[in-house]
Amino acid sequence: MGILIKNGTVVNAHQTLSADVYCDADKITAIGKDLEVPAGTQIIDADGKLVMPGGIDPHTHFELLFMGTVSRDDFFSGTAAGLAGGTTTTIDMCIPDPGQSLLEGVSVWKQRAEKAAADYSFHVAVSSWSTRVSEEMGEVVKTHGIPSFKHFMAYKGAYMVDDEAMLHSFARARELGAIVNVHCENGDAVAYLQADLLRRGVTGPEGHPLSRPIEVEAEATNRVISIAQITKTPLYIVHVSCKEALEAVSRARLSGQKVYAEALGAHLTIDDSVYKSADFDEAAGFVMSPPFRSKGHCQALWNGLQAGHIQVVASDHVTFNKEQKRMGRDNFAAIPNGTGGIEDRMSLVWDGGVRRGLLSPEEFVAVTSANAAKIYNMWPRKGLVAPGADADIVVWDPHASKTISAKTHNHATDFSIFEGRTVTGIPSATVARGRIAYLNGQLRAERGAGRLVKRYAFGVAYAANHA
Amino acid sequence: MGILIKNGTVVNAHQTLSADVYCDADKITAIGKDLEVPAGTQIIDADGKLVMPGGIDPHTHFELLFMGTVSRDDFFSGTAAGLAGGTTTTIDMCIPDPGQSLLEGVSVWKQRAEKAAADYSFHVAVSSWSTRVSEEMGEVVKTHGIPSFKHFMAYKGAYMVDDEAMLHSFARARELGAIVNVHCENGDAVAYLQADLLRRGVTGPEGHPLSRPIEVEAEATNRVISIAQITKTPLYIVHVSCKEALEAVSRARLSGQKVYAEALGAHLTIDDSVYKSADFDEAAGFVMSPPFRSKGHCQALWNGLQAGHIQVVASDHVTFNKEQKRMGRDNFAAIPNGTGGIEDRMSLVWDGGVRRGLLSPEEFVAVTSANAAKIYNMWPRKGLVAPGADADIVVWDPHASKTISAKTHNHATDFSIFEGRTVTGIPSATVARGRIAYLNGQLRAERGAGRLVKRYAFGVAYAANHA
Amino acid sequence: MGILIKNGTVVNAHQTLSADVYCDADKITAIGKDLEVPAGTQIIDADGKLVMPGGIDPHTHFELLFMGTVSRDDFFSGTAAGLAGGTTTTIDMCIPDPGQSLLEGVSVWKQRAEKAAADYSFHVAVSSWSTRVSEEMGEVVKTHGIPSFKHFMAYKGAYMVDDEAMLHSFARARELGAIVNVHCENGDAVAYLQADLLRRGVTGPEGHPLSRPIEVEAEATNRVISIAQITKTPLYIVHVSCKEALEAVSRARLSGQKVYAEALGAHLTIDDSVYKSADFDEAAGFVMSPPFRSKGHCQALWNGLQAGHIQVVASDHVTFNKEQKRMGRDNFAAIPNGTGGIEDRMSLVWDGGVRRGLLSPEEFVAVTSANAAKIYNMWPRKGLVAPGADADIVVWDPHASKTISAKTHNHATDFSIFEGRTVTGIPSATVARGRIAYLNGQLRAERGAGRLVKRYAFGVAYAANHA
Amino acid sequence: MGILIKNGTVVNAHQTLSADVYCDADKITAIGKDLEVPAGTQIIDADGKLVMPGGIDPHTHFELLFMGTVSRDDFFSGTAAGLAGGTTTTIDMCIPDPGQSLLEGVSVWKQRAEKAAADYSFHVAVSSWSTRVSEEMGEVVKTHGIPSFKHFMAYKGAYMVDDEAMLHSFARARELGAIVNVHCENGDAVAYLQADLLRRGVTGPEGHPLSRPIEVEAEATNRVISIAQITKTPLYIVHVSCKEALEAVSRARLSGQKVYAEALGAHLTIDDSVYKSADFDEAAGFVMSPPFRSKGHCQALWNGLQAGHIQVVASDHVTFNKEQKRMGRDNFAAIPNGTGGIEDRMSLVWDGGVRRGLLSPEEFVAVTSANAAKIYNMWPRKGLVAPGADADIVVWDPHASKTISAKTHNHATDFSIFEGRTVTGIPSATVARGRIAYLNGQLRAERGAGRLVKRYAFGVAYAANHA
């Protein structure tokens, strides 16, 4: 039974036009006016609305064992919340235990992801170097269709990788036509500052941003760009949070280097005043890394999106309940790092970007969906409303509003960092793999409906070199 | 009688796919495999070739009366040469005489353009300010479908416009949803340096670059960006030639300002060593403004294209014969400024950009066609291979080469600034308005086959503000 | 009768040492321990205090006819207020009427300056270009010992000079070994914005900063740097007020260009919130150009001082009473531009710079005195505590405070933009030309005690070229 | 027996004047005209010459055991060559063996330095972190008068220090009022590239610059600046060799950070074409780290000196004979790193800087002597010609020339990287500790005449914070 989305305006990253869209099973099969459709076709009326490719969130952590606890949203609740927010594809960070084989890590993650309500893929984290890692990287790309590898420059004693390992991993990624992505904070500096603050008696959440100042992120960003320049590997910086890190990205791009950057919905809209709350639960709720910055940095990120130096907005979704955050009641460094946002991501960008006149609707599609599809080698199957593409569509109401709240959100956590914020621009329907997964406020997520998306290597990041 | 382009790879700025393309009359009507076509359809076999939107050259001067002489290529020979090089649309600078009404200027240009072999539009130059100019700008946009205005900051005593007039013209353009474009050189400084050089006995072509150093262009670029920032008008900088001007563009873009930039095929590939020739004809042939720069600047322009800070490659085609250039035998300032390049533009970008691994084929389409169509409000009619778009197509052979020479080029001038340069990547066929205008080395341009393309206002440059 | 300053710490820009200082008549004649001095020598006990060169304020406007009124402080009250604040030398802007000969201008200014209580010199403004101006510039430098020329890029219809005139004036200055200084705001843009704001009904003082936004200053700064680069003339930018203008200065300096920059005490310490007052007198009192900026710019200026990209802190002292400011009650553009500050300048720099740990005492001497002496060719006669130098000395109490107020200041105006601000670091004594002009809160300024300081040409700005 | 230097022009960094200079024993005791001097005073006639503070070379390696061999110049031959070139004070890098106590290192170095012909001090290298290191740093500063510590970010497996150790060492230095200096190259990246090049069969000296590209230095420079920002420690970057590293320095300085930079005479004047020689000895002779760069970088360094972002020119003198360099005949990574230059340093700066009009004579004194004295806490005892200062003076002939050659130089090595270069501006006499150590081409260095200069802590780099 197909789906016909009628009377809407189709917005792709490259073009806007008035047309109806027909989905047959899990594919879009026709776009046009007065389409003939079979009897029994489900009709979604998109009059006054925008028909856009379903969102892609290329940075999530579902069911993550981290800092001694497990994050609240798993692949089902997480992808379901995504669907409620218009996101139909996620790429989760598959982080093998230190010493664990990459392939075992992939195997664990595949199992966890079986309950996903929407399509997904993984990035696989490399945190040390060996011949085995090198060989397994090949398997991961070629056998599993996962051509992207994550590296953490922070979290000393856990995921943190050193420069030597990154040099080898990056060089190997280049051989394989894969892209590397990196969490940029100098882990030595964070550890030093944490110890120094604790020694001086700073134990509350206000110590968190002090232990991860801008120079810690800007330094690592600049460093990893140099490393990627040496190995000539396309590089994607996750969650750029500050002006100085963005400037490092811009310098690199202006010298012709292939560097992509991601901002988070949260960093675009929240500033560091949140850490000043005297209420531990309130302040600890915002503990994530990199931390929130002063207001000027939020604006710098919007400008980066406008200028094309930041290509993607993600969520870095990883949720903990208040009780979990309280593990760091006496020591900010023990507060589980992470915040939720997959459901809110697209509305935050529309509200802050399009409604304020900073981004056009086409640019909205680019930064919430199409660019991630291109960079991460799912294009044109994902990120595009066109015949032949997957039937992943969001019908967007640019004028409707909602007020975000833990009382109503679909995240499996007991608070929201966006509590009380009213955003204009929300989905009225989400179609995923040819199923109506969300309609007029009603979530119809189906456990296990999602599939692993096999991604190709040597994609757009390598296109210039392989023309 | 339709045209079927078979077995090729369709390359658009946003996507590449294997498909055949069918053109019915002057429109593309179908894209796909195994298309059914009427008997008598002309077949172009594109096996091993790329099927791309015809090039758009948004910066030409045909039949221009300039510096006391008339440029050699008129709308017929110029657009015909364009077709031979894969370009199917041009936007010519309509420059009314000082004091002449804009509308009279448009009328004169329309008449000259009747002989064009391919589609065209105009930018209309504003060189002074008055109520009449303001009113006529409205007419130009609304009645004539010309939503772009040119301003010259150089050529003192001729086209040069002062800051006050630009402020008013830019503000008016914003009201009208038009884009402004600007030749950035400080005309006062050029005049000062010309006089100073001549006084010191420097009269040969080597004086030309000395009279227009980098700071003259960088200053004007920075200035006009500030003026556009004040009036909040989208701005397009023509022929950025140096790193410092590009840096001004980048700074503006990174602050969220709507600034576009254009490079010329010639500036990308020729450096200032050409002015050192002892042969006047040789050196004078390269006299254009801004002049050629040292090699590092060529590379900076390529990097600007890679980083997306330069969106368009144009030709600024304006040709003079050697005899005309000799008007400045005793005074470099009297050498008619201008060089030819419309026929060579696309091959220069492929050869220097794609073949060298700096740009992907999709990016090639963006900078030679799609971006100009978007910025100048012809999208998606131009710049796109898709059903409904104009039947303007170039079939590109990425492996074939040619050696550029005045003996064989289609420019109406007796020398070429690219003489002897071999470029890889050339058209094997060009289809314009549904006619095969060039095929396998044979030019079939038809006088008068081109039409004025009416362009809309409030296009992509305004999209964010009018979402 | 000589003066002995005992028990103090002598702080010069290059060195600090404990020593007594003896002044004989108008010269410093000895520095050392246990100096033998004649009977009757006046003793100033500087125990716990710093003995520094008297301040040099190279940017004042005394008794200026401007915007239809005459500024309140004349050469007596102005220089007297300077003495109370530790400043012993001023350089006033001599601004001939449009069309008036430069030499006549100098003659008028000399007459006005006869009542000065401390030494002074002039910068002579060039506002148009002619052979006569060129010849008179030679006279001004060679006969009058005034090797610096002022140019206004703002104040259209009054002092504003165009690029052509600046090119000629700068080239002539270079021949003469003079330095040029420039007020950088794009006068066309200011005029456009003023008219636009008034047309839209914005008539109050809040319109003043809106009519002179940052881009207006940054543009002009960048432009004049390019012009000076073309003529190879050393350039001094007066009252840099914003980060973007400072960045233009830094870019130039880093390319080896001879560019100096000046900040004002007021711009370092006051932000643009002052224009929001509903009280016209309050807001209008802060009307000066460039206007005050947001807080981030104040910090950028301090950083510029730390980095050595800004060399001088001046006052741009020009005072009007409230009644005069009311000339612009219905039209912010008619509010006389200018604020007072000569008396407060040094304390503002000590309090905001040295006390906060941004500048060392030696750097304080550099930016308040020695650098101006060097750049403006009075070194080592002024700006240095050393035998042979003029007996211009301030004995500075780094720990004493005062609260600035119109009730107590020595400016001839009925309000202070620093009203109520408490500053730490004030003079306990000022010696000028060998006279104690200020002691322990008591001002002993003498009308007519000041002399015109003849300055040499081809000074430090030319030193590298004439080694 | 004193020395009178007559008829010269005394040039200090802050001032130039015509005066005679009298040295009594090891101090300057008088400056002035017509000085009365004891009978038997040695007279140096400085007519037409400049009398300047003896040079300070704050970066040398004498008698260094490095890469399996011992460098040729020891404290005698090295300091003697310095005297022949006008340099009267050196600061040598004291590098304890890994694991060796800092104090033992100092002890070894003190012993080696006993033969020095001119005054000296040390920087002590910290290459790991422990409580003992922390305690010994205190001893080094307080007991030995050595308030500066060196850190190597390169030379993996040897001196290389990690970020964690630098954080602790820098924080400790700040407590002690010491300055840290750093060799900035990413050692991991160098090791990776060396291995990669060797694996690909690149074994000759041309591999050296390929293994240490610009990004390797720029990255480390940026990183260490961030680390110093975190610990708020004054930082001195040794041998900045490229534009990108300098830009990192400039960014830091413009944000108010206390960062100093050093260029080498060799980097200012030699470009990377030297590595292209087919003659192993020729190319290997230039192997040092960071390597020589393309010409544009040399100019950038000169501009950095002009702009004040580079404060010091040093030599990084460490010499090996051809035979020693041949240790790396089959493996460029085994060529002992280092080049000679202490004798040539000052002439290179005069010739390339002052003679070309880039620097004034005062700036020459600043960058070759006074700035190093200030930054490294020997001011005003060193770096100044003034009564009370040490009798370390160079009498400089700005017009005389010499051609540098291994046949005539005073370095203990069998080749010169400056072979055949003619420089204008050479010493005619050098006075060190009140002895004439060089006169009219004749070197009179005395073994053991030099003394360890005790330096104070909390010097100029801390002055702003301790005002």
mmCIF file of N, CA, C and O in Angstrom, chain A residues 14-17, chain B residues 27-28 53 370 373-374 377-390 456:
data_model
loop_
_atom_site.group_PDB
_atom_site.id
_atom_site.type_symbol
_atom_site.label_atom_id
_atom_site.label_comp_id
_atom_site.label_asym_id
_atom_site.label_seq_id
_atom_site.Cartn_x
_atom_site.Cartn_y
_atom_site.Cartn_z
ATOM 1 N N HIS A 14 18.885 21.233 -3.400
ATOM 2 C CA HIS A 14 19.266 21.933 -4.629
ATOM 3 C C HIS A 14 18.091 22.611 -5.312
ATOM 4 O O HIS A 14 18.291 23.347 -6.270
ATOM 5 N N GLN A 15 16.867 22.376 -4.838
ATOM 6 C CA GLN A 15 15.737 22.847 -5.635
ATOM 7 C C GLN A 15 14.432 22.751 -4.854
ATOM 8 O O GLN A 15 14.219 21.822 -4.076
ATOM 9 N N THR A 16 13.552 23.681 -5.131
ATOM 10 C CA THR A 16 12.211 23.675 -4.542
ATOM 11 C C THR A 16 11.196 23.634 -5.666
ATOM 12 O O THR A 16 11.350 24.349 -6.656
ATOM 13 N N LEU A 17 10.176 22.770 -5.543
ATOM 14 C CA LEU A 17 9.115 22.792 -6.564
ATOM 15 C C LEU A 17 7.813 22.282 -5.979
ATOM 16 O O LEU A 17 7.801 21.543 -4.995
ATOM 17 N N LYS B 27 13.117 21.993 -24.680
ATOM 18 C CA LYS B 27 13.111 21.566 -23.280
ATOM 19 C C LYS B 27 13.655 20.134 -23.135
ATOM 20 O O LYS B 27 13.504 19.313 -24.049
ATOM 21 N N ILE B 28 14.223 19.868 -22.002
ATOM 22 C CA ILE B 28 14.504 18.486 -21.624
ATOM 23 C C ILE B 28 13.189 17.907 -21.120
ATOM 24 O O ILE B 28 12.529 18.516 -20.273
ATOM 25 N N PRO B 53 24.840 20.194 -17.721
ATOM 26 C CA PRO B 53 24.163 21.420 -18.151
ATOM 27 C C PRO B 53 25.121 22.311 -18.925
ATOM 28 O O PRO B 53 26.311 22.412 -18.581
ATOM 29 N N ALA B 370 25.799 25.738 -12.734
ATOM 30 C CA ALA B 370 24.660 25.730 -11.809
ATOM 31 C C ALA B 370 24.663 26.918 -10.848
ATOM 32 O O ALA B 370 23.621 27.533 -10.599
ATOM 33 N N ALA B 373 23.483 30.030 -12.453
ATOM 34 C CA ALA B 373 22.030 29.967 -12.670
ATOM 35 C C ALA B 373 21.281 30.288 -11.390
ATOM 36 O O ALA B 373 20.276 31.003 -11.400
ATOM 37 N N LYS B 374 21.780 29.764 -10.274
ATOM 38 C CA LYS B 374 21.102 30.026 -8.997
ATOM 39 C C LYS B 374 21.248 31.488 -8.580
ATOM 40 O O LYS B 374 20.281 32.160 -8.254
ATOM 41 N N ASN B 377 19.356 33.814 -10.807
ATOM 42 C CA ASN B 377 17.906 33.675 -10.930
ATOM 43 C C ASN B 377 17.438 33.100 -12.270
ATOM 44 O O ASN B 377 16.454 33.563 -12.858
ATOM 45 N N MET B 378 18.139 32.075 -12.739
ATOM 46 C CA MET B 378 17.674 31.340 -13.917
ATOM 47 C C MET B 378 17.429 29.883 -13.556
ATOM 48 O O MET B 378 17.111 29.078 -14.411
ATOM 49 N N TRP B 379 17.668 29.560 -12.308
ATOM 50 C CA TRP B 379 17.525 28.198 -11.825
ATOM 51 C C TRP B 379 16.056 27.885 -11.546
ATOM 52 O O TRP B 379 15.375 28.748 -11.010
ATOM 53 N N PRO B 380 15.531 26.696 -11.843
ATOM 54 C CA PRO B 380 16.215 25.533 -12.415
ATOM 55 C C PRO B 380 16.047 25.418 -13.929
ATOM 56 O O PRO B 380 16.281 24.372 -14.487
ATOM 57 N N ARG B 381 15.662 26.553 -14.551
ATOM 58 C CA ARG B 381 15.510 26.527 -16.021
ATOM 59 C C ARG B 381 16.876 26.326 -16.683
ATOM 60 O O ARG B 381 16.988 25.643 -17.699
ATOM 61 N N LYS B 382 17.874 26.957 -16.137
ATOM 62 C CA LYS B 382 19.244 26.826 -16.647
ATOM 63 C C LYS B 382 20.106 26.164 -15.574
ATOM 64 O O LYS B 382 19.779 26.239 -14.387
ATOM 65 N N GLY B 383 21.187 25.555 -15.979
ATOM 66 C CA GLY B 383 22.153 25.038 -15.013
ATOM 67 C C GLY B 383 21.825 23.658 -14.488
ATOM 68 O O GLY B 383 22.499 23.162 -13.575
ATOM 69 N N LEU B 384 20.835 23.015 -15.067
ATOM 70 C CA LEU B 384 20.378 21.733 -14.538
ATOM 71 C C LEU B 384 19.961 20.832 -15.689
ATOM 72 O O LEU B 384 19.291 21.275 -16.612
ATOM 73 N N VAL B 385 20.374 19.587 -15.654
ATOM 74 C CA VAL B 385 19.860 18.603 -16.605
ATOM 75 C C VAL B 385 18.735 17.865 -15.883
ATOM 76 O O VAL B 385 18.987 17.014 -15.019
ATOM 77 N N ALA B 386 17.508 18.230 -16.214
ATOM 78 C CA ALA B 386 16.337 17.645 -15.544
ATOM 79 C C ALA B 386 15.120 17.907 -16.426
ATOM 80 O O ALA B 386 15.108 18.887 -17.186
ATOM 81 N N PRO B 387 14.139 17.074 -16.325
ATOM 82 C CA PRO B 387 12.929 17.323 -17.104
ATOM 83 C C PRO B 387 12.356 18.686 -16.750
ATOM 84 O O PRO B 387 12.271 19.047 -15.571
ATOM 85 N N GLY B 388 12.001 19.447 -17.768
ATOM 86 C CA GLY B 388 11.460 20.777 -17.555
ATOM 87 C C GLY B 388 12.474 21.874 -17.751
ATOM 88 O O GLY B 388 12.130 23.030 -17.987
ATOM 89 N N ALA B 389 13.735 21.527 -17.650
ATOM 90 C CA ALA B 389 14.793 22.528 -17.840
ATOM 91 C C ALA B 389 14.994 22.787 -19.337
ATOM 92 O O ALA B 389 14.592 21.990 -20.184
ATOM 93 N N ASP B 390 15.615 23.912 -19.650
ATOM 94 C CA ASP B 390 15.934 24.215 -21.048
ATOM 95 C C ASP B 390 16.866 23.158 -21.622
ATOM 96 O O ASP B 390 17.726 22.610 -20.916
ATOM 97 N N TYR B 456 13.987 36.180 -12.706
ATOM 98 C CA TYR B 456 13.108 36.617 -11.623
ATOM 99 C C TYR B 456 13.925 37.373 -10.560
ATOM 100 O O TYR B 456 15.165 37.294 -10.540
#
